[in-house]
JSON list of C-alpha atoms in Angstrom, two decimals:
[
{"chain": "A", "resi": 511, "resn": "MET", "atom": "CA", "xyz": [0.00, 0.00, 0.00]},
{"chain": "A", "resi": 512, "resn": "GLN", "atom": "CA", "xyz": [1.18, 3.50, -0.84]},
{"chain": "A", "resi": 513, "resn": "ALA", "atom": "CA", "xyz": [0.27, 6.37, 1.48]},
{"chain": "A", "resi": 514, "resn": "ALA", "atom": "CA", "xyz": [1.08, 10.07, 1.33]},
{"chain": "A", "resi": 515, "resn": "GLU", "atom": "CA", "xyz": [0.42, 13.05, 3.58]},
{"chain": "A", "resi": 516, "resn": "PHE", "atom": "CA", "xyz": [-0.18, 16.51, 2.15]},
{"chain": "A", "resi": 517, "resn": "SER", "atom": "CA", "xyz": [-0.16, 19.94, 3.75]},
{"chain": "A", "resi": 518, "resn": "THR", "atom": "CA", "xyz": [-3.81, 20.65, 2.89]},
{"chain": "A", "resi": 519, "resn": "VAL", "atom": "CA", "xyz": [-6.99, 18.75, 2.14]},
{"chain": "A", "resi": 520, "resn": "ALA", "atom": "CA", "xyz": [-7.13, 20.43, -1.27]},
{"chain": "A", "resi": 521, "resn": "ALA", "atom": "CA", "xyz": [-3.64, 19.15, -2.15]},
{"chain": "A", "resi": 522, "resn": "ALA", "atom": "CA", "xyz": [-4.61, 15.64, -1.07]},
{"chain": "A", "resi": 523, "resn": "GLU", "atom": "CA", "xyz": [-7.77, 15.74, -3.15]},
{"chain": "A", "resi": 524, "resn": "GLN", "atom": "CA", "xyz": [-5.77, 16.88, -6.18]},
{"chain": "A", "resi": 525, "resn": "ALA", "atom": "CA", "xyz": [-3.31, 14.01, -5.72]},
{"chain": "A", "resi": 526, "resn": "ALA", "atom": "CA", "xyz": [-6.17, 11.53, -5.38]},
{"chain": "A", "resi": 527, "resn": "ALA", "atom": "CA", "xyz": [-7.66, 12.90, -8.61]},
{"chain": "A", "resi": 528, "resn": "GLU", "atom": "CA", "xyz": [-4.33, 12.37, -10.38]},
{"chain": "A", "resi": 529, "resn": "LEU", "atom": "CA", "xyz": [-4.17, 8.77, -9.15]},
{"chain": "A", "resi": 530, "resn": "ARG", "atom": "CA", "xyz": [-7.75, 8.14, -10.29]},
{"chain": "A", "resi": 531, "resn": "ARG", "atom": "CA", "xyz": [-6.78, 9.52, -13.69]},
{"chain": "A", "resi": 532, "resn": "LEU", "atom": "CA", "xyz": [-3.88, 7.06, -13.74]},
{"chain": "A", "resi": 533, "resn": "VAL", "atom": "CA", "xyz": [-6.25, 4.19, -12.93]},
{"chain": "A", "resi": 534, "resn": "ALA", "atom": "CA", "xyz": [-8.59, 5.25, -15.75]},
{"chain": "A", "resi": 535, "resn": "ASP", "atom": "CA", "xyz": [-5.72, 5.60, -18.24]},
{"chain": "A", "resi": 536, "resn": "TYR", "atom": "CA", "xyz": [-4.31, 2.23, -17.22]},
{"chain": "A", "resi": 537, "resn": "ALA", "atom": "CA", "xyz": [-7.71, 0.58, -17.67]},
{"chain": "A", "resi": 538, "resn": "ILE", "atom": "CA", "xyz": [-7.84, 1.90, -21.25]},
{"chain": "A", "resi": 539, "resn": "TYR", "atom": "CA", "xyz": [-4.29, 0.64, -21.81]},
{"chain": "A", "resi": 540, "resn": "GLU", "atom": "CA", "xyz": [-5.29, -2.85, -20.65]},
{"chain": "A", "resi": 541, "resn": "LYS", "atom": "CA", "xyz": [-8.23, -2.89, -23.06]},
{"chain": "A", "resi": 542, "resn": "THR", "atom": "CA", "xyz": [-6.47, -1.48, -26.12]},
{"chain": "A", "resi": 543, "resn": "ALA", "atom": "CA", "xyz": [-2.82, -2.61, -26.03]},
{"chain": "A", "resi": 544, "resn": "ASP", "atom": "CA", "xyz": [-1.97, -5.71, -28.06]},
{"chain": "A", "resi": 545, "resn": "ALA", "atom": "CA", "xyz": [-0.22, -7.46, -25.17]},
{"chain": "A", "resi": 546, "resn": "PRO", "atom": "CA", "xyz": [-0.45, -5.27, -22.07]},
{"chain": "A", "resi": 547, "resn": "TRP", "atom": "CA", "xyz": [0.87, -7.96, -19.73]},
{"chain": "A", "resi": 548, "resn": "SER", "atom": "CA", "xyz": [3.65, -9.35, -21.91]},
{"chain": "A", "resi": 549, "resn": "GLU", "atom": "CA", "xyz": [7.07, -9.60, -20.30]},
{"chain": "A", "resi": 550, "resn": "GLY", "atom": "CA", "xyz": [8.58, -6.76, -22.29]},
{"chain": "A", "resi": 551, "resn": "ALA", "atom": "CA", "xyz": [5.62, -4.39, -22.14]},
{"chain": "A", "resi": 552, "resn": "VAL", "atom": "CA", "xyz": [6.31, -0.87, -20.85]},
{"chain": "A", "resi": 553, "resn": "PRO", "atom": "CA", "xyz": [2.95, 0.59, -19.81]},
{"chain": "A", "resi": 554, "resn": "ALA", "atom": "CA", "xyz": [2.55, 3.94, -21.52]},
{"chain": "A", "resi": 555, "resn": "PRO", "atom": "CA", "xyz": [0.21, 5.34, -18.82]},
{"chain": "A", "resi": 556, "resn": "LEU", "atom": "CA", "xyz": [2.94, 4.99, -16.19]},
{"chain": "A", "resi": 557, "resn": "CYS", "atom": "CA", "xyz": [5.55, 6.69, -18.35]},
{"chain": "A", "resi": 558, "resn": "GLU", "atom": "CA", "xyz": [3.10, 9.51, -19.09]},
{"chain": "A", "resi": 559, "resn": "PHE", "atom": "CA", "xyz": [2.16, 9.80, -15.41]},
{"chain": "A", "resi": 560, "resn": "GLY", "atom": "CA", "xyz": [5.81, 10.27, -14.49]},
{"chain": "A", "resi": 561, "resn": "ARG", "atom": "CA", "xyz": [6.42, 12.73, -17.33]},
{"chain": "A", "resi": 562, "resn": "ARG", "atom": "CA", "xyz": [3.38, 14.78, -16.33]},
{"chain": "A", "resi": 563, "resn": "HIS", "atom": "CA", "xyz": [4.79, 15.21, -12.83]},
{"chain": "A", "resi": 564, "resn": "GLY", "atom": "CA", "xyz": [8.46, 15.63, -13.66]},
{"chain": "A", "resi": 565, "resn": "VAL", "atom": "CA", "xyz": [9.68, 12.20, -12.55]},
{"chain": "A", "resi": 566, "resn": "PRO", "atom": "CA", "xyz": [11.12, 9.98, -15.32]},
{"chain": "A", "resi": 567, "resn": "TRP", "atom": "CA", "xyz": [9.46, 6.57, -15.10]},
{"chain": "A", "resi": 568, "resn": "PRO", "atom": "CA", "xyz": [11.79, 3.65, -15.95]},
{"chain": "A", "resi": 569, "resn": "GLY", "atom": "CA", "xyz": [11.18, 2.29, -19.44]},
{"chain": "A", "resi": 570, "resn": "ASP", "atom": "CA", "xyz": [11.67, -1.34, -18.48]},
{"chain": "A", "resi": 571, "resn": "ALA", "atom": "CA", "xyz": [9.99, -4.14, -16.54]},
{"chain": "A", "resi": 572, "resn": "THR", "atom": "CA", "xyz": [10.43, -2.33, -13.22]},
{"chain": "A", "resi": 573, "resn": "SER", "atom": "CA", "xyz": [7.79, 0.15, -14.38]},
{"chain": "A", "resi": 574, "resn": "ARG", "atom": "CA", "xyz": [5.05, -2.47, -14.39]},
{"chain": "A", "resi": 575, "resn": "PHE", "atom": "CA", "xyz": [2.30, -2.80, -11.81]},
{"chain": "A", "resi": 576, "resn": "LEU", "atom": "CA", "xyz": [1.67, -6.32, -10.55]},
{"chain": "A", "resi": 577, "resn": "LEU", "atom": "CA", "xyz": [-1.94, -7.18, -9.79]},
{"chain": "A", "resi": 578, "resn": "LYS", "atom": "CA", "xyz": [-4.20, -10.20, -9.79]},
{"chain": "A", "resi": 579, "resn": "GLY", "atom": "CA", "xyz": [-6.98, -9.22, -12.16]},
{"chain": "A", "resi": 580, "resn": "LEU", "atom": "CA", "xyz": [-7.65, -6.09, -14.16]},
{"chain": "A", "resi": 581, "resn": "PHE", "atom": "CA", "xyz": [-6.27, -2.79, -12.93]},
{"chain": "A", "resi": 582, "resn": "ASN", "atom": "CA", "xyz": [-9.65, -1.07, -13.08]},
{"chain": "A", "resi": 583, "resn": "ASP", "atom": "CA", "xyz": [-11.11, -3.74, -10.77]},
{"chain": "A", "resi": 584, "resn": "GLU", "atom": "CA", "xyz": [-8.23, -4.08, -8.32]},
{"chain": "A", "resi": 585, "resn": "ALA", "atom": "CA", "xyz": [-6.58, -0.66, -7.95]},
{"chain": "A", "resi": 586, "resn": "ASN", "atom": "CA", "xyz": [-7.99, 1.56, -5.20]},
{"chain": "A", "resi": 587, "resn": "VAL", "atom": "CA", "xyz": [-7.59, 5.24, -4.35]},
{"chain": "A", "resi": 588, "resn": "LEU", "atom": "CA", "xyz": [-8.87, 6.71, -1.08]},
{"chain": "A", "resi": 589, "resn": "SER", "atom": "CA", "xyz": [-8.38, 10.14, 0.44]},
{"chain": "A", "resi": 590, "resn": "VAL", "atom": "CA", "xyz": [-8.96, 10.78, 4.14]},
{"chain": "A", "resi": 591, "resn": "ASP", "atom": "CA", "xyz": [-8.54, 14.44, 5.01]},
{"chain": "A", "resi": 592, "resn": "ARG", "atom": "CA", "xyz": [-4.87, 15.22, 4.18]},
{"chain": "A", "resi": 593, "resn": "LEU", "atom": "CA", "xyz": [-3.91, 11.58, 3.51]},
{"chain": "A", "resi": 594, "resn": "VAL", "atom": "CA", "xyz": [-4.11, 9.66, 0.23]},
{"chain": "A", "resi": 595, "resn": "PHE", "atom": "CA", "xyz": [-3.91, 5.86, -0.07]},
{"chain": "A", "resi": 596, "resn": "PHE", "atom": "CA", "xyz": [-3.30, 3.81, -3.22]},
{"chain": "A", "resi": 597, "resn": "TRP", "atom": "CA", "xyz": [-3.31, 0.02, -3.22]},
{"chain": "A", "resi": 598, "resn": "GLY", "atom": "CA", "xyz": [-4.31, -3.11, -5.07]},
{"chain": "A", "resi": 599, "resn": "GLY", "atom": "CA", "xyz": [-4.69, -6.46, -3.41]},
{"chain": "A", "resi": 600, "resn": "GLY", "atom": "CA", "xyz": [-1.81, -5.86, -1.02]},
{"chain": "A", "resi": 601, "resn": "PHE", "atom": "CA", "xyz": [0.70, -5.05, -3.75]},
{"chain": "A", "resi": 602, "resn": "ASP", "atom": "CA", "xyz": [3.12, -2.12, -3.49]},
{"chain": "A", "resi": 603, "resn": "LEU", "atom": "CA", "xyz": [1.87, -0.36, -6.60]},
{"chain": "A", "resi": 604, "resn": "GLY", "atom": "CA", "xyz": [4.55, 1.76, -8.22]},
{"chain": "A", "resi": 605, "resn": "GLY", "atom": "CA", "xyz": [7.12, 1.30, -5.47]},
{"chain": "A", "resi": 606, "resn": "ALA", "atom": "CA", "xyz": [9.72, 4.00, -4.99]},
{"chain": "A", "resi": 607, "resn": "TRP", "atom": "CA", "xyz": [8.89, 5.54, -8.37]},
{"chain": "A", "resi": 608, "resn": "LEU", "atom": "CA", "xyz": [5.34, 6.35, -7.34]},
{"chain": "A", "resi": 609, "resn": "ARG", "atom": "CA", "xyz": [6.49, 7.73, -3.99]},
{"chain": "A", "resi": 610, "resn": "GLU", "atom": "CA", "xyz": [8.87, 10.00, -5.90]},
{"chain": "A", "resi": 611, "resn": "VAL", "atom": "CA", "xyz": [5.93, 11.32, -7.94]},
{"chain": "A", "resi": 612, "resn": "LEU", "atom": "CA", "xyz": [3.91, 11.85, -4.77]},
{"chain": "A", "resi": 613, "resn": "LEU", "atom": "CA", "xyz": [6.74, 13.73, -3.06]},
{"chain": "A", "resi": 614, "resn": "ARG", "atom": "CA", "xyz": [8.30, 15.69, -5.91]},
{"chain": "A", "resi": 615, "resn": "GLY", "atom": "CA", "xyz": [5.52, 16.02, -8.43]},
{"chain": "A", "resi": 616, "resn": "LEU", "atom": "CA", "xyz": [2.45, 16.26, -6.25]},
{"chain": "A", "resi": 617, "resn": "GLY", "atom": "CA", "xyz": [3.97, 17.90, -3.18]},
{"chain": "A", "resi": 618, "resn": "ALA", "atom": "CA", "xyz": [3.45, 15.33, -0.45]},
{"chain": "A", "resi": 619, "resn": "VAL", "atom": "CA", "xyz": [4.98, 16.05, 2.95]},
{"chain": "A", "resi": 620, "resn": "HIS", "atom": "CA", "xyz": [5.61, 12.35, 3.63]},
{"chain": "A", "resi": 621, "resn": "SER", "atom": "CA", "xyz": [5.08, 9.11, 1.72]},
{"chain": "A", "resi": 622, "resn": "THR", "atom": "CA", "xyz": [5.48, 5.47, 2.69]},
{"chain": "A", "resi": 623, "resn": "ASP", "atom": "CA", "xyz": [4.60, 1.90, 1.73]},
{"chain": "A", "resi": 624, "resn": "ALA", "atom": "CA", "xyz": [3.96, 0.93, 5.38]},
{"chain": "A", "resi": 625, "resn": "PRO", "atom": "CA", "xyz": [1.53, 3.52, 6.76]},
{"chain": "A", "resi": 626, "resn": "ARG", "atom": "CA", "xyz": [1.59, 4.18, 10.49]},
{"chain": "A", "resi": 627, "resn": "LEU", "atom": "CA", "xyz": [-1.11, 6.68, 11.28]},
{"chain": "A", "resi": 628, "resn": "VAL", "atom": "CA", "xyz": [-1.38, 9.04, 14.23]},
{"chain": "A", "resi": 629, "resn": "VAL", "atom": "CA", "xyz": [-4.76, 10.42, 15.32]},
{"chain": "A", "resi": 630, "resn": "ARG", "atom": "CA", "xyz": [-4.93, 12.97, 18.12]},
{"chain": "A", "resi": 631, "resn": "VAL", "atom": "CA", "xyz": [-8.08, 12.50, 20.17]},
{"chain": "A", "resi": 632, "resn": "ASP", "atom": "CA", "xyz": [-9.46, 13.50, 23.57]},
{"chain": "A", "resi": 633, "resn": "ASP", "atom": "CA", "xyz": [-9.60, 9.94, 24.95]},
{"chain": "A", "resi": 634, "resn": "PRO", "atom": "CA", "xyz": [-7.27, 7.41, 23.26]},
{"chain": "A", "resi": 635, "resn": "GLU", "atom": "CA", "xyz": [-8.58, 4.43, 25.27]},
{"chain": "A", "resi": 636, "resn": "ALA", "atom": "CA", "xyz": [-12.21, 5.17, 24.44]},
{"chain": "A", "resi": 637, "resn": "ARG", "atom": "CA", "xyz": [-11.49, 5.81, 20.77]},
{"chain": "A", "resi": 638, "resn": "ALA", "atom": "CA", "xyz": [-9.45, 2.62, 20.42]},
{"chain": "A", "resi": 639, "resn": "ALA", "atom": "CA", "xyz": [-12.23, 0.66, 22.12]},
{"chain": "A", "resi": 640, "resn": "ALA", "atom": "CA", "xyz": [-14.85, 2.14, 19.78]},
{"chain": "A", "resi": 641, "resn": "SER", "atom": "CA", "xyz": [-12.67, 1.34, 16.77]},
{"chain": "A", "resi": 642, "resn": "ALA", "atom": "CA", "xyz": [-12.16, -2.22, 17.96]},
{"chain": "A", "resi": 643, "resn": "GLU", "atom": "CA", "xyz": [-15.93, -2.58, 18.38]},
{"chain": "A", "resi": 644, "resn": "PHE", "atom": "CA", "xyz": [-16.44, -1.31, 14.83]},
{"chain": "A", "resi": 645, "resn": "LEU", "atom": "CA", "xyz": [-13.95, -3.83, 13.43]},
{"chain": "A", "resi": 646, "resn": "VAL", "atom": "CA", "xyz": [-15.62, -6.69, 15.28]},
{"chain": "A", "resi": 647, "resn": "GLU", "atom": "CA", "xyz": [-19.02, -5.61, 13.95]},
{"chain": "A", "resi": 648, "resn": "GLU", "atom": "CA", "xyz": [-17.50, -5.62, 10.44]},
{"chain": "A", "resi": 649, "resn": "ASP", "atom": "CA", "xyz": [-16.30, -9.24, 10.97]},
{"chain": "A", "resi": 650, "resn": "TYR", "atom": "CA", "xyz": [-12.65, -8.25, 11.43]},
{"chain": "A", "resi": 651, "resn": "GLU", "atom": "CA", "xyz": [-12.35, -9.54, 15.00]},
{"chain": "A", "resi": 652, "resn": "GLU", "atom": "CA", "xyz": [-9.22, -11.57, 14.16]},
{"chain": "A", "resi": 653, "resn": "PRO", "atom": "CA", "xyz": [-7.12, -9.34, 11.88]},
{"chain": "A", "resi": 654, "resn": "PHE", "atom": "CA", "xyz": [-6.13, -6.60, 14.34]},
{"chain": "A", "resi": 655, "resn": "THR", "atom": "CA", "xyz": [-4.59, -6.19, 17.77]},
{"chain": "A", "resi": 656, "resn": "THR", "atom": "CA", "xyz": [-4.81, -3.46, 20.40]},
{"chain": "A", "resi": 657, "resn": "THR", "atom": "CA", "xyz": [-1.36, -3.09, 21.91]},
{"chain": "A", "resi": 658, "resn": "ASP", "atom": "CA", "xyz": [1.18, -0.85, 23.58]},
{"chain": "A", "resi": 659, "resn": "ASP", "atom": "CA", "xyz": [4.41, 0.70, 22.36]},
{"chain": "A", "resi": 660, "resn": "ALA", "atom": "CA", "xyz": [6.43, -2.46, 22.94]},
{"chain": "A", "resi": 661, "resn": "LEU", "atom": "CA", "xyz": [4.73, -4.40, 20.13]},
{"chain": "A", "resi": 662, "resn": "ARG", "atom": "CA", "xyz": [3.92, -1.58, 17.72]},
{"chain": "A", "resi": 663, "resn": "ASP", "atom": "CA", "xyz": [7.05, -1.90, 15.61]},
{"chain": "A", "resi": 664, "resn": "ARG", "atom": "CA", "xyz": [6.28, -5.53, 14.71]},
{"chain": "A", "resi": 665, "resn": "ALA", "atom": "CA", "xyz": [3.22, -4.50, 12.68]},
{"chain": "A", "resi": 666, "resn": "LEU", "atom": "CA", "xyz": [3.20, -3.30, 9.09]},
{"chain": "A", "resi": 667, "resn": "PHE", "atom": "CA", "xyz": [0.23, -0.93, 9.52]},
{"chain": "A", "resi": 668, "resn": "THR", "atom": "CA", "xyz": [-0.74, 0.90, 12.71]},
{"chain": "A", "resi": 669, "resn": "ILE", "atom": "CA", "xyz": [-3.29, 3.44, 13.87]},
{"chain": "A", "resi": 670, "resn": "THR", "atom": "CA", "xyz": [-2.24, 5.24, 17.04]},
{"chain": "A", "resi": 671, "resn": "PHE", "atom": "CA", "xyz": [-4.75, 7.23, 19.05]},
{"chain": "A", "resi": 672, "resn": "GLU", "atom": "CA", "xyz": [-2.89, 9.64, 21.32]},
{"chain": "A", "resi": 673, "resn": "ARG", "atom": "CA", "xyz": [-3.13, 12.64, 23.62]},
{"chain": "A", "resi": 674, "resn": "ASP", "atom": "CA", "xyz": [-0.43, 14.23, 25.78]},
{"chain": "A", "resi": 675, "resn": "GLY", "atom": "CA", "xyz": [1.77, 11.14, 25.83]},
{"chain": "A", "resi": 676, "resn": "ASP", "atom": "CA", "xyz": [-1.08, 8.66, 26.36]},
{"chain": "A", "resi": 677, "resn": "ARG", "atom": "CA", "xyz": [-1.49, 6.37, 23.37]},
{"chain": "A", "resi": 678, "resn": "VAL", "atom": "CA", "xyz": [-3.19, 3.19, 22.26]},
{"chain": "A", "resi": 679, "resn": "HIS", "atom": "CA", "xyz": [-2.34, 1.37, 19.03]},
{"chain": "A", "resi": 680, "resn": "LEU", "atom": "CA", "xyz": [-4.38, -0.73, 16.66]},
{"chain": "A", "resi": 681, "resn": "THR", "atom": "CA", "xyz": [-1.91, -2.90, 14.75]},
{"chain": "A", "resi": 682, "resn": "PHE", "atom": "CA", "xyz": [-2.39, -4.77, 11.48]},
{"chain": "A", "resi": 683, "resn": "ASP", "atom": "CA", "xyz": [0.06, -7.28, 10.01]},
{"chain": "A", "resi": 684, "resn": "ASP", "atom": "CA", "xyz": [0.87, -7.84, 6.33]},
{"chain": "A", "resi": 685, "resn": "SER", "atom": "CA", "xyz": [-1.77, -10.42, 5.47]},
{"chain": "A", "resi": 686, "resn": "GLY", "atom": "CA", "xyz": [-4.84, -10.25, 3.26]},
{"chain": "A", "resi": 687, "resn": "GLY", "atom": "CA", "xyz": [-7.36, -10.12, 6.08]},
{"chain": "A", "resi": 688, "resn": "GLN", "atom": "CA", "xyz": [-5.42, -7.58, 8.07]},
{"chain": "A", "resi": 689, "resn": "ASP", "atom": "CA", "xyz": [-4.95, -5.39, 5.00]},
{"chain": "A", "resi": 690, "resn": "TRP", "atom": "CA", "xyz": [-8.72, -5.19, 4.60]},
{"chain": "A", "resi": 691, "resn": "ALA", "atom": "CA", "xyz": [-9.27, -4.54, 8.31]},
{"chain": "A", "resi": 692, "resn": "PHE", "atom": "CA", "xyz": [-6.90, -1.56, 8.07]},
{"chain": "A", "resi": 693, "resn": "VAL", "atom": "CA", "xyz": [-8.65, -0.34, 4.92]},
{"chain": "A", "resi": 694, "resn": "ALA", "atom": "CA", "xyz": [-12.04, -0.65, 6.65]},
{"chain": "A", "resi": 695, "resn": "MET", "atom": "CA", "xyz": [-10.82, 1.66, 9.41]},
{"chain": "A", "resi": 696, "resn": "LEU", "atom": "CA", "xyz": [-9.59, 4.45, 7.14]},
{"chain": "A", "resi": 697, "resn": "PRO", "atom": "CA", "xyz": [-12.96, 6.13, 6.39]},
{"chain": "A", "resi": 698, "resn": "GLN", "atom": "CA", "xyz": [-13.70, 6.06, 10.13]},
{"chain": "A", "resi": 699, "resn": "LEU", "atom": "CA", "xyz": [-10.85, 8.54, 10.60]},
{"chain": "A", "resi": 700, "resn": "SER", "atom": "CA", "xyz": [-12.34, 11.16, 8.28]},
{"chain": "A", "resi": 701, "resn": "GLY", "atom": "CA", "xyz": [-12.58, 14.51, 10.04]},
{"chain": "A", "resi": 702, "resn": "ASP", "atom": "CA", "xyz": [-9.92, 13.58, 12.62]},
{"chain": "A", "resi": 703, "resn": "ASP", "atom": "CA", "xyz": [-6.98, 14.83, 10.49]},
{"chain": "A", "resi": 704, "resn": "PRO", "atom": "CA", "xyz": [-4.88, 11.66, 10.76]},
{"chain": "A", "resi": 705, "resn": "THR", "atom": "CA", "xyz": [-1.19, 12.04, 9.92]},
{"chain": "A", "resi": 706, "resn": "LEU", "atom": "CA", "xyz": [1.63, 9.71, 8.92]},
{"chain": "A", "resi": 707, "resn": "ARG", "atom": "CA", "xyz": [4.24, 8.96, 11.55]},
{"chain": "A", "resi": 708, "resn": "PRO", "atom": "CA", "xyz": [7.54, 9.70, 9.76]},
{"chain": "A", "resi": 709, "resn": "SER", "atom": "CA", "xyz": [9.96, 6.79, 9.52]},
{"chain": "A", "resi": 710, "resn": "SER", "atom": "CA", "xyz": [12.64, 6.93, 12.17]}
]
């Protein structure tokens, strides 16, 4: 999963629009190219996406996106306040090249392929408990853990609710079910101005 933080909601929405344009262009490429998934294919939409944002996309196999199924069906874009997420079935779409576009071309403050979110709230314990209840109601009772700082770094994705040094973490590992549990939580953070915890 790719994630990026922007300085304003408007900037995040613009970045999300650019990623949705990429998805639409890639869907057309899949339908019209003679052999879009052949070993030597260099997807034109990716090269154009990089050119449009001032980041040369590699013209070789490293430029390809790997997905199970059609791009239009599997690629997802979601914006939550100042954050933008881009993923497809757990794959790291675009890798370092896409993060370079997000940072240099679209003006992200931070970008990562292992999002660790921070949400500042009045009562971290209560908010974590409410989030856990939501995940259980959505049939995600297994794919997440509520934990303390000691275990946080073992997870790929985290959501930390904090206030004045008090914090509670929801952690999600790198597995299909846990990916979707994390994704299910993202819209629940809308309006809370979640941020990315910069890599140490």
